Amino acid sequence: MAIDMSTAKQQVVDFCNSKSKTKFYFNDFLKVFPDEKARDVKKVLTALVQEEVLEFWSSGSTTMYGLKGAGKQAHSEGED
Amino acid sequence: MAKHKTPLLDQLESGPWPSFVSDIKQEAEHRHANPDGIEYQIPVDVCDDLLGLLEMSYEDGETHWKHGGIVGVFGYGGGVIGRYCDQPQKFPGVAHFHTVRVAQPAGKYYSTEYLRKLMDLWDFRGSGLTNMHGATGDLVWLGTTTPQLEEIFWTLTHDLNTDLGGSGSNLRTPASCLGQSRCEYACYDTQSLNYAMTLEYQDELHRPAFPYKFKFKFDGCPNGCVASIARSDFSVIGTWKDDIKIDHDAVMGYVKGEFAPNAGAHSGRDWGKFDIEKEVVALCPTGCMSWDGSKLSIDNKECYRCMHCINTMPRALHIGDERGASIFVGAKAPILDGAQMGSLLVPFVPVEDPYDEVKEVVENLWDWWMEEGKNRERIGETIRRMSFQKMLEVTGIKADPRHVQEPRTNPYIFWKEEDVTGGWERDINEFRKRHQR
Ligand code: SF4
Ligand code: SF4
């Protein structure tokens, strides 16, 4: 990929912090890196999950990403 | 004595059909009796509280499960679905009630020893309640607590050589029919393809990055025992190119009543003497068979490979020798726009290890869908939104009459410049030689 991994990781964290919501679809991150391939963006997110910066949230049918510990359950019950 | 009174649930047991309520009550009693002396790692009354919570939902007319949650095993984005109840004080046994999806073996072959080991683990660290199998094919384990998840995962992977299945926006656990292991109709080795695709796409199975779920299913022939054409985004169905093989003596055997039609599958009732005209020839959907009283003929180029004649006279008719599969894309259950069957994308593909032809089609589809698919949009919906033609473009597959279901109803055609000889440019002087101003 064209950009450096650590810069990319920081961009993901900054993006999550800049929004009021706490859970994001994979697609939301593609917009942060418009020139990158989806598979490369996935590598950045996977690395952040491995480092326990991000975590998965799942309804069973869909999966979202969020900063670890952010928002807890409120989002899914429509309270944020 | 039941922990909670459940009159509404009890009523569900009154019908003639088997009841999940009776099953859960039976498991509740079994856990309290604990004849095997298991050191339960989650509350002993998990099943009682499940019934109590469900009764409360029936009284209130609304669910008391929260929506989804943040649980999983480390590094996996699927396989565990967080379930938390919103009345944990009243029903502490189901304060956490997470679902674990366990990958089923290809063709669902188990030994009883393996099933016992699975259940030993689940009785010890979970509720003991299962759903075998979920719609995707996994063994679904219903109800455990967060601290048990990593323990379950360790034992499954280390002692039972079994992985978690898929859930959420990722590749779901691939499923196949039992194929060549037992079935003479199998046109390719479904279990081998299932296994190869599962290993190849581990990242897609465990780390969700798709717009929504994606299912592979592999049927060895058009009988479709795993219903891939109706239930998978990417369905591979065995087929053949050459002629159906006919053993004329065996056909005569069926006509004379020496062999039971359908290998005896309909022998529970007397259907009268076998009538090849009525039961085989007349039911061929393409009308491509004929019977002259002594000889059966098939006009193979018209045959759909529907399997009807072969199923009826398996001893006399056999699939062809030039075997492979067709690939269908886009089936789904009715969340948006109703149910949809898969559309034929690749009419024939050889299915041989290392399966590069199949993998190439999948990867092109994913690249496109990951970029263009909307959130919570199945690939079948993306195809409908962006057109079948677009899918042909991204997969590099040439349009073929077999992609067309019926003649065109729209009289207009919009050509693209690259499709037209000479493009849009014209030599005006050449044109004026033939046309006055
Ligand atoms: S789908 Fe066909 S090949 Fe597979 S088990 Fe069923 S009948 Fe046999
Ligand atoms: S497989 Fe189906 S379409 Fe083909 S000849 Fe037999 S009945 Fe007819």
Coordinates of C-alpha atoms and ligand atoms in Angstrom, one line a residue:
Chain A
M1 CA 0.0 0.0 0.0
A2 CA 1.0 3.5 -0.7
I3 CA 1.0 4.9 2.9
D4 CA 3.0 3.9 5.9
M5 CA 1.4 1.5 8.4
S6 CA 1.9 3.6 11.5
T7 CA 0.5 6.8 9.8
A8 CA -2.5 4.8 8.6
K9 CA -3.2 3.4 12.1
Q10 CA -3.1 6.9 13.5
Q11 CA -5.5 8.1 10.8
V12 CA -8.0 5.3 11.8
V13 CA -7.8 6.3 15.5
D14 CA -8.2 10.0 14.6
F15 CA -11.2 9.2 12.4
C16 CA -12.9 7.2 15.2
N17 CA -12.2 10.0 17.7
S18 CA -13.5 12.7 15.4
K19 CA -17.0 11.1 15.2
S20 CA -19.8 11.2 17.7
K21 CA -20.8 7.6 17.0
T22 CA -18.6 4.8 18.4
K23 CA -19.2 1.9 15.9
F24 CA -18.2 1.9 12.3
Y25 CA -18.8 -0.2 9.2
F26 CA -15.8 -1.4 7.4
N27 CA -16.9 0.8 4.5
D28 CA -16.5 3.9 6.6
F29 CA -12.8 3.3 6.7
L30 CA -12.5 3.0 3.0
K31 CA -13.5 6.7 2.8
V32 CA -10.6 7.5 5.1
F33 CA -8.3 6.0 2.5
P34 CA -9.9 6.7 -0.9
D35 CA -6.8 5.6 -2.8
E36 CA -6.2 2.3 -1.1
K37 CA -7.5 -1.1 -1.9
A38 CA -10.1 -2.5 0.5
R39 CA -7.7 -5.4 1.3
D40 CA -5.0 -3.0 2.4
V41 CA -7.3 -1.1 4.6
K42 CA -8.4 -4.4 6.2
K43 CA -4.7 -5.0 7.0
V44 CA -4.6 -1.8 9.0
L45 CA -7.8 -2.6 10.9
T46 CA -6.6 -6.2 11.6
A47 CA -3.3 -4.8 13.0
L48 CA -5.3 -2.5 15.3
V49 CA -7.5 -5.3 16.5
Q50 CA -4.4 -7.4 17.3
E51 CA -3.0 -4.5 19.3
E52 CA -6.3 -4.2 21.1
V53 CA -6.8 -0.6 20.0
L54 CA -10.0 -1.6 18.0
E55 CA -12.5 -4.2 18.8
F56 CA -15.4 -5.9 16.9
W57 CA -19.0 -5.4 17.7
S58 CA -21.5 -7.8 16.2
S59 CA -25.2 -8.2 16.0
G60 CA -24.7 -11.7 14.6
S61 CA -25.6 -10.7 11.1
T62 CA -23.4 -7.5 10.8
T63 CA -20.1 -6.6 12.2
M64 CA -18.8 -3.2 13.1
Y65 CA -15.5 -1.8 14.4
G66 CA -15.0 0.6 17.3
L67 CA -12.3 1.8 19.7
K68 CA -11.9 -0.6 22.5
G69 CA -14.3 0.2 25.3
A70 CA -16.0 3.1 23.5
G71 CA -19.8 3.5 23.5
K72 CA -20.5 0.0 25.1
Q73 CA -24.0 -1.0 24.3
A74 CA -25.7 2.4 24.0
H75 CA -25.3 2.6 20.3
S76 CA -27.1 -0.5 19.5
E77 CA -30.1 0.5 21.6
G78 CA -30.3 3.8 19.8
E79 CA -29.4 6.0 22.8
D80 CA -26.4 7.9 21.4
Chain B
M1 CA -40.2 -27.9 40.6
A2 CA -39.7 -25.3 37.9
K3 CA -37.9 -22.1 39.0
H4 CA -40.3 -19.8 37.1
K5 CA -44.0 -20.3 36.2
T6 CA -44.3 -20.4 32.5
P7 CA -48.0 -20.8 31.5
L8 CA -47.6 -19.2 28.1
L9 CA -44.6 -21.4 27.2
D10 CA -46.4 -24.5 28.6
Q11 CA -49.2 -24.0 26.1
L12 CA -46.7 -24.4 23.3
E13 CA -46.1 -28.0 24.5
S14 CA -49.7 -28.9 24.0
G15 CA -49.6 -29.4 20.2
P16 CA -48.8 -32.7 18.5
W17 CA -45.4 -31.5 17.3
P18 CA -42.1 -31.7 19.2
S19 CA -41.6 -28.6 21.3
F20 CA -38.4 -26.6 22.1
V21 CA -40.0 -25.7 25.4
S22 CA -40.0 -29.4 26.4
D23 CA -36.4 -29.7 25.2
I24 CA -35.3 -26.8 27.4
K25 CA -37.2 -28.1 30.4
Q26 CA -35.6 -31.5 29.9
E27 CA -32.2 -30.0 29.9
A28 CA -33.0 -27.8 32.9
E29 CA -33.9 -31.0 34.9
H30 CA -30.8 -32.8 33.6
R31 CA -28.5 -30.0 34.8
H32 CA -30.0 -30.0 38.3
A33 CA -29.8 -33.8 38.5
N34 CA -26.2 -33.7 37.2
P35 CA -25.8 -37.5 36.9
D36 CA -22.3 -37.1 35.6
G37 CA -21.1 -34.8 38.4
I38 CA -20.0 -32.1 36.0
E39 CA -18.4 -29.0 37.6
Y40 CA -20.6 -26.5 35.7
Q41 CA -18.7 -23.3 34.8
I42 CA -21.9 -21.3 34.1
P43 CA -25.0 -21.0 36.4
V44 CA -26.7 -24.3 36.9
D45 CA -30.1 -22.7 36.3
V46 CA -29.3 -21.2 32.9
C47 CA -32.1 -23.2 31.3
D48 CA -34.6 -22.2 33.9
D49 CA -33.8 -18.5 33.5
L50 CA -33.9 -18.9 29.8
L51 CA -37.5 -20.1 30.1
G52 CA -38.3 -17.4 32.6
L53 CA -37.0 -14.7 30.4
L54 CA -38.8 -16.0 27.3
E55 CA -42.1 -16.1 29.3
M56 CA -41.6 -12.5 30.3
S57 CA -41.0 -11.6 26.6
Y58 CA -44.3 -13.3 25.7
E59 CA -46.1 -11.4 28.5
D60 CA -44.6 -8.1 27.4
G61 CA -44.7 -8.7 23.7
E62 CA -41.1 -7.5 23.3
T63 CA -37.7 -9.0 23.5
H64 CA -35.5 -8.8 26.6
W65 CA -32.3 -9.5 24.7
K66 CA -30.1 -6.6 24.0
H67 CA -29.0 -6.2 20.4
G68 CA -25.6 -7.8 19.7
G69 CA -22.5 -7.1 21.7
I70 CA -18.7 -7.0 22.0
V71 CA -17.6 -10.5 22.5
G72 CA -15.4 -12.8 20.5
V73 CA -12.2 -14.7 20.9
F74 CA -9.1 -12.7 20.5
G75 CA -8.4 -11.7 16.9
Y76 CA -11.6 -13.2 15.5
G77 CA -14.4 -11.0 14.4
G78 CA -16.9 -13.8 14.0
G79 CA -17.9 -17.2 15.5
V80 CA -19.3 -15.8 18.7
I81 CA -22.4 -13.6 19.0
G82 CA -22.8 -11.6 22.1
R83 CA -26.2 -12.0 23.8
Y84 CA -27.0 -10.1 27.0
C85 CA -30.4 -10.0 28.7
D86 CA -31.8 -6.7 29.9
Q87 CA -33.2 -8.2 33.2
P88 CA -30.0 -9.7 34.7
Q89 CA -31.2 -9.3 38.3
K90 CA -34.3 -11.4 37.7
F91 CA -32.6 -13.9 35.4
P92 CA -28.9 -14.0 36.4
G93 CA -28.5 -17.4 34.7
V94 CA -28.9 -15.7 31.3
A95 CA -27.2 -12.3 32.1
H96 CA -24.8 -13.5 29.4
F97 CA -26.1 -15.9 26.9
H98 CA -23.6 -15.9 24.1
T99 CA -23.9 -18.0 21.0
V100 CA -20.9 -20.0 19.7
R101 CA -20.8 -21.1 16.1
V102 CA -18.7 -24.2 15.7
A103 CA -17.6 -25.1 12.1
Q104 CA -19.2 -28.3 10.9
P105 CA -17.2 -30.9 9.2
A106 CA -17.5 -31.1 5.4
G107 CA -20.6 -33.2 4.5
K108 CA -21.5 -33.2 8.2
Y109 CA -19.7 -36.4 9.0
Y110 CA -19.3 -37.0 12.7
S111 CA -18.3 -39.9 14.8
T112 CA -20.3 -40.5 17.9
E113 CA -17.0 -40.2 19.9
Y114 CA -16.5 -36.7 18.4
L115 CA -20.1 -35.6 19.2
R116 CA -19.7 -36.8 22.8
K117 CA -16.5 -34.8 23.2
L118 CA -18.2 -31.7 21.8
M119 CA -21.1 -32.2 24.2
D120 CA -18.7 -32.8 27.2
L121 CA -17.2 -29.4 26.5
W122 CA -20.5 -27.7 26.0
D123 CA -22.1 -29.2 29.2
F124 CA -19.0 -28.2 31.1
R125 CA -18.7 -24.6 29.8
G126 CA -22.1 -23.8 28.4
S127 CA -25.8 -24.4 28.8
G128 CA -25.9 -27.7 27.0
L129 CA -28.4 -26.3 24.6
T130 CA -27.6 -26.6 20.9
N131 CA -29.2 -26.0 17.5
M132 CA -28.0 -28.6 15.1
H133 CA -27.5 -27.2 12.6
G134 CA -27.9 -23.5 11.9
A135 CA -29.0 -22.3 8.4
T136 CA -25.4 -21.8 7.4
G137 CA -24.6 -25.3 8.5
D138 CA -22.6 -24.7 11.8
L139 CA -23.3 -26.4 15.0
V140 CA -24.8 -23.6 17.1
W141 CA -24.2 -23.6 20.8
L142 CA -26.7 -21.5 22.7
G143 CA -25.7 -19.7 25.9
T144 CA -22.4 -19.2 27.7
T145 CA -20.7 -16.4 29.6
T146 CA -17.8 -14.2 28.5
P147 CA -15.1 -15.8 30.6
Q148 CA -15.8 -19.2 29.0
L149 CA -15.2 -18.1 25.4
E150 CA -11.4 -18.3 25.3
E151 CA -11.5 -21.6 27.2
I152 CA -14.0 -23.1 24.8
F153 CA -11.9 -21.8 21.8
W154 CA -8.7 -23.3 23.2
T155 CA -10.2 -26.8 23.8
L156 CA -12.0 -26.8 20.4
T157 CA -8.9 -25.9 18.5
H158 CA -6.3 -27.9 20.5
D159 CA -8.2 -31.0 21.6
L160 CA -11.0 -31.3 19.0
N161 CA -9.2 -29.9 16.0
T162 CA -12.2 -27.8 15.2
D163 CA -12.5 -24.1 14.4
L164 CA -15.1 -21.5 15.1
G165 CA -17.5 -20.8 12.2
G166 CA -18.3 -17.5 10.6
S167 CA -20.8 -14.8 11.7
G168 CA -21.4 -11.1 11.0
S169 CA -20.1 -9.4 7.9
N170 CA -17.7 -12.1 6.9
L171 CA -17.4 -15.3 4.9
R172 CA -19.7 -17.8 6.6
T173 CA -18.7 -21.4 7.3
P174 CA -18.7 -23.0 3.8
A175 CA -21.0 -26.0 3.4
S176 CA -21.0 -28.9 1.0
C177 CA -23.1 -32.0 0.3
L178 CA -21.5 -35.4 1.1
G179 CA -20.5 -35.6 -2.6
Q180 CA -18.2 -38.4 -3.9
S181 CA -17.8 -39.9 -0.4
R182 CA -21.1 -41.6 -0.9
C183 CA -23.1 -40.3 -3.8
E184 CA -22.8 -41.6 -7.4
Y185 CA -24.3 -38.4 -8.7
A186 CA -21.5 -36.1 -7.6
C187 CA -19.8 -34.4 -10.5
Y188 CA -16.9 -33.2 -8.5
D189 CA -15.4 -33.7 -5.0
T190 CA -17.5 -31.2 -3.0
Q191 CA -15.8 -32.0 0.3
S192 CA -12.4 -31.4 -1.2
L193 CA -13.4 -28.0 -2.7
N194 CA -15.1 -27.1 0.6
Y195 CA -12.0 -27.8 2.5
A196 CA -9.7 -26.0 0.1
M197 CA -11.9 -22.9 0.0
T198 CA -12.1 -22.9 3.8
L199 CA -8.3 -23.0 4.2
E200 CA -7.7 -20.5 1.4
Y201 CA -10.1 -17.9 2.8
Q202 CA -9.4 -18.1 6.6
D203 CA -8.9 -14.3 6.7
E204 CA -12.3 -13.7 5.2
L205 CA -13.9 -16.2 7.5
H206 CA -12.5 -14.8 10.7
R207 CA -11.9 -11.1 10.0
P208 CA -15.0 -9.4 8.7
A209 CA -14.6 -6.7 6.1
F210 CA -17.5 -7.4 3.7
P211 CA -20.6 -5.2 3.5
Y212 CA -22.6 -8.1 4.8
K213 CA -22.5 -11.9 5.1
F214 CA -21.3 -14.1 2.2
K215 CA -22.0 -17.8 1.9
F216 CA -20.4 -20.5 -0.2
K217 CA -22.2 -23.7 -0.7
F218 CA -21.1 -26.7 -2.8
D219 CA -23.6 -29.1 -4.3
G220 CA -22.2 -32.1 -6.2
C221 CA -25.1 -32.2 -8.7
P222 CA -28.3 -30.4 -9.4
N223 CA -30.3 -32.3 -6.8
G224 CA -28.8 -29.6 -4.5
C225 CA -28.7 -31.3 -1.1
V226 CA -27.3 -28.2 0.5
A227 CA -29.7 -26.0 -1.5
S228 CA -26.8 -23.8 -2.7
I229 CA -28.8 -22.2 -5.4
A230 CA -31.3 -20.8 -2.9
R231 CA -29.1 -20.2 0.1
S232 CA -25.7 -19.1 -0.9
D233 CA -24.2 -16.0 -2.4
F234 CA -21.7 -18.2 -4.3
S235 CA -23.1 -21.6 -5.3
V236 CA -21.2 -24.2 -7.1
I237 CA -23.4 -27.0 -8.6
G238 CA -22.0 -30.1 -10.3
T239 CA -22.9 -30.7 -13.9
W240 CA -21.6 -32.5 -17.0
K241 CA -21.1 -31.6 -20.7
D242 CA -21.5 -34.9 -22.5
D243 CA -24.4 -37.3 -22.7
I244 CA -26.3 -39.0 -20.0
K245 CA -25.1 -42.6 -20.0
I246 CA -27.9 -45.1 -20.8
D247 CA -27.8 -48.8 -19.9
H248 CA -30.6 -50.0 -22.1
D249 CA -30.9 -53.4 -20.5
A250 CA -31.4 -51.7 -17.1
V251 CA -34.0 -49.4 -18.6
M252 CA -35.9 -52.6 -19.7
G253 CA -35.4 -53.9 -16.2
Y254 CA -37.3 -51.0 -14.7
V255 CA -40.0 -51.3 -17.3
K256 CA -40.4 -55.0 -16.5
G257 CA -40.5 -54.2 -12.8
E258 CA -37.2 -55.9 -11.9
F259 CA -35.9 -52.8 -10.2
A260 CA -37.8 -50.4 -7.9
P261 CA -37.9 -46.9 -9.3
N262 CA -36.1 -44.2 -7.2
A263 CA -34.1 -47.0 -5.6
G264 CA -37.2 -47.9 -3.6
A265 CA -37.5 -44.5 -2.0
H266 CA -41.3 -44.3 -2.6
S267 CA -42.1 -47.9 -1.6
G268 CA -44.2 -46.9 1.5
R269 CA -47.3 -47.0 -0.7
D270 CA -48.4 -49.0 -3.8
W271 CA -48.1 -46.6 -6.7
G272 CA -49.0 -49.3 -9.2
K273 CA -46.9 -50.6 -12.0
F274 CA -43.9 -48.4 -13.1
D275 CA -44.9 -46.4 -16.2
I276 CA -41.8 -45.1 -17.9
E277 CA -43.9 -42.8 -20.2
K278 CA -45.8 -41.2 -17.4
E279 CA -43.2 -41.2 -14.7
V280 CA -40.1 -40.3 -16.6
V281 CA -40.6 -39.2 -20.2
A282 CA -43.6 -37.0 -19.6
L283 CA -42.0 -35.3 -16.5
C284 CA -38.8 -34.3 -18.3
P285 CA -39.0 -30.5 -18.1
T286 CA -37.5 -30.0 -21.5
G287 CA -39.4 -32.8 -23.3
C288 CA -36.1 -34.1 -24.6
M289 CA -36.7 -37.8 -23.9
S290 CA -38.6 -40.3 -25.9
W291 CA -39.6 -44.0 -25.4
D292 CA -40.6 -46.1 -28.4
G293 CA -41.8 -49.1 -26.4
S294 CA -38.3 -50.7 -26.4
K295 CA -35.7 -48.0 -26.5
L296 CA -35.2 -44.8 -24.5
S297 CA -33.6 -41.8 -26.3
I298 CA -32.4 -38.5 -24.9
D299 CA -31.7 -35.4 -27.0
N300 CA -28.9 -34.3 -24.8
K301 CA -28.3 -30.9 -26.2
E302 CA -31.8 -29.9 -24.9
C303 CA -31.3 -31.5 -21.5
Y304 CA -31.3 -29.2 -18.4
R305 CA -29.5 -31.7 -16.2
C306 CA -32.5 -31.5 -13.8
M307 CA -31.7 -35.0 -12.5
H308 CA -35.3 -36.3 -12.6
C309 CA -34.7 -39.2 -15.0
I310 CA -31.5 -40.2 -13.3
N311 CA -33.1 -40.1 -9.8
T312 CA -36.0 -42.3 -11.1
M313 CA -33.8 -44.9 -12.8
P314 CA -30.4 -44.7 -11.1
R315 CA -29.4 -48.1 -12.3
A316 CA -30.1 -47.3 -15.9
L317 CA -29.0 -43.7 -16.3
H318 CA -25.8 -42.1 -15.1
I319 CA -24.3 -38.6 -15.2
G320 CA -21.9 -37.9 -18.1
D321 CA -18.2 -38.3 -18.0
E322 CA -17.0 -34.8 -18.8
R323 CA -17.8 -33.3 -15.4
G324 CA -17.4 -30.0 -13.7
A325 CA -19.7 -27.4 -12.2
S326 CA -21.8 -24.3 -12.9
I327 CA -21.4 -21.2 -10.7
F328 CA -24.4 -19.2 -9.5
V329 CA -24.2 -15.9 -7.7
G330 CA -26.5 -13.9 -5.5
A331 CA -29.0 -16.1 -3.7
K332 CA -30.3 -14.8 -0.4
A333 CA -33.2 -15.1 2.1
P334 CA -35.8 -12.4 2.2
I335 CA -34.4 -9.5 4.2
L336 CA -34.8 -6.9 1.5
D337 CA -36.8 -7.4 -1.7
G338 CA -37.8 -11.0 -0.9
A339 CA -36.0 -14.2 -1.5
Q340 CA -33.7 -14.5 -4.5
M341 CA -32.2 -17.5 -6.3
G342 CA -28.7 -17.5 -7.6
S343 CA -28.1 -16.3 -11.2
L344 CA -25.9 -18.4 -13.5
L345 CA -22.6 -16.7 -13.9
V346 CA -20.2 -19.4 -15.2
P347 CA -22.0 -22.2 -17.2
F348 CA -19.1 -24.7 -16.9
V349 CA -15.9 -24.7 -14.9
P350 CA -13.6 -27.6 -14.4
V351 CA -13.4 -28.3 -10.6
E352 CA -9.9 -29.6 -10.0
D353 CA -7.4 -29.1 -7.3
P354 CA -6.0 -26.4 -6.7
Y355 CA -9.4 -24.9 -7.9
D356 CA -7.8 -21.8 -9.4
E357 CA -10.7 -21.2 -11.8
V358 CA -13.2 -21.1 -8.9
K359 CA -11.0 -18.9 -6.7
E360 CA -10.5 -16.4 -9.5
V361 CA -14.2 -15.8 -9.9
V362 CA -14.7 -15.4 -6.1
E363 CA -11.9 -12.9 -5.7
N364 CA -13.1 -10.7 -8.6
L365 CA -16.5 -10.7 -7.1
W366 CA -15.3 -9.7 -3.7
D367 CA -13.0 -6.9 -4.9
W368 CA -16.0 -5.4 -6.6
W369 CA -18.5 -5.9 -3.8
M370 CA -16.1 -4.7 -1.1
E371 CA -15.7 -1.4 -3.1
E372 CA -19.2 -0.9 -4.4
G373 CA -21.5 -2.8 -2.0
K374 CA -23.6 -0.7 0.5
N375 CA -23.6 -1.6 4.1
R376 CA -25.8 -4.6 4.8
E377 CA -26.2 -5.3 1.1
R378 CA -25.8 -8.9 -0.1
I379 CA -24.0 -9.3 -3.4
G380 CA -27.3 -10.4 -5.0
E381 CA -28.7 -7.0 -4.2
T382 CA -25.6 -5.2 -5.5
I383 CA -26.0 -7.1 -8.7
R384 CA -29.6 -6.0 -9.0
R385 CA -28.7 -2.4 -8.2
M386 CA -25.7 -2.2 -10.5
S387 CA -26.8 -4.7 -13.2
F388 CA -25.7 -8.2 -14.2
Q389 CA -23.7 -6.7 -17.0
K390 CA -21.6 -4.8 -14.5
M391 CA -20.9 -8.1 -12.7
L392 CA -19.8 -9.7 -16.1
E393 CA -17.4 -6.7 -16.6
V394 CA -15.8 -7.0 -13.2
T395 CA -15.4 -10.8 -13.4
G396 CA -14.1 -10.6 -17.0
I397 CA -16.7 -13.1 -18.1
K398 CA -18.2 -12.7 -21.6
A399 CA -22.0 -12.5 -22.0
D400 CA -23.4 -15.7 -23.1
P401 CA -27.0 -16.8 -24.2
R402 CA -27.1 -19.0 -21.1
H403 CA -27.1 -15.8 -19.0
V404 CA -30.4 -14.8 -20.5
Q405 CA -33.5 -16.0 -18.8
E406 CA -36.1 -14.9 -21.3
P407 CA -36.2 -12.8 -24.5
R408 CA -35.9 -9.0 -24.1
T409 CA -39.0 -7.1 -23.2
N410 CA -37.3 -3.6 -23.6
P411 CA -37.0 -2.6 -27.3
Y412 CA -34.2 -0.2 -26.7
I413 CA -30.5 -1.0 -26.6
F414 CA -27.9 1.4 -25.4
W415 CA -24.6 0.5 -26.9
K416 CA -21.2 1.4 -25.4
E417 CA -18.7 2.9 -27.8
E418 CA -16.3 0.0 -27.4
D419 CA -19.0 -2.4 -28.4
V420 CA -19.6 -0.7 -31.8
T421 CA -17.2 -1.3 -34.7
G422 CA -15.5 2.0 -35.5
G423 CA -16.8 3.6 -32.3
W424 CA -18.8 6.9 -32.4
E425 CA -16.3 8.7 -34.8
R426 CA -17.1 8.9 -38.4
D427 CA -15.4 10.3 -41.4
I428 CA -17.7 13.1 -42.5
N429 CA -16.3 13.2 -46.0
E430 CA -17.0 9.5 -46.5
F431 CA -20.5 10.0 -45.0
R432 CA -21.2 13.0 -47.4
K433 CA -20.4 10.8 -50.4
R434 CA -23.4 8.8 -49.5
H435 CA -25.7 11.4 -47.9
Q436 CA -26.6 14.8 -49.2
R437 CA -26.7 17.8 -46.9
Ligands
SF4_1 S1 -26.2 -32.7 -4.2 FE1 -26.1 -34.4 -5.7 S2 -24.0 -35.2 -5.5 FE2 -24.5 -34.0 -3.6 S3 -25.3 -35.6 -2.2 FE3 -27.0 -34.6 -3.2 S4 -27.5 -36.0 -4.9 FE4 -25.4 -36.5 -4.2
SF4_2 S1 -32.0 -34.8 -16.6 FE1 -34.0 -33.8 -16.7 S2 -33.9 -32.5 -18.5 FE2 -32.3 -34.0 -18.7 S3 -33.2 -35.7 -19.8 FE3 -33.4 -36.2 -17.6 S4 -35.5 -35.4 -17.1 FE4 -34.9 -34.5 -19.0

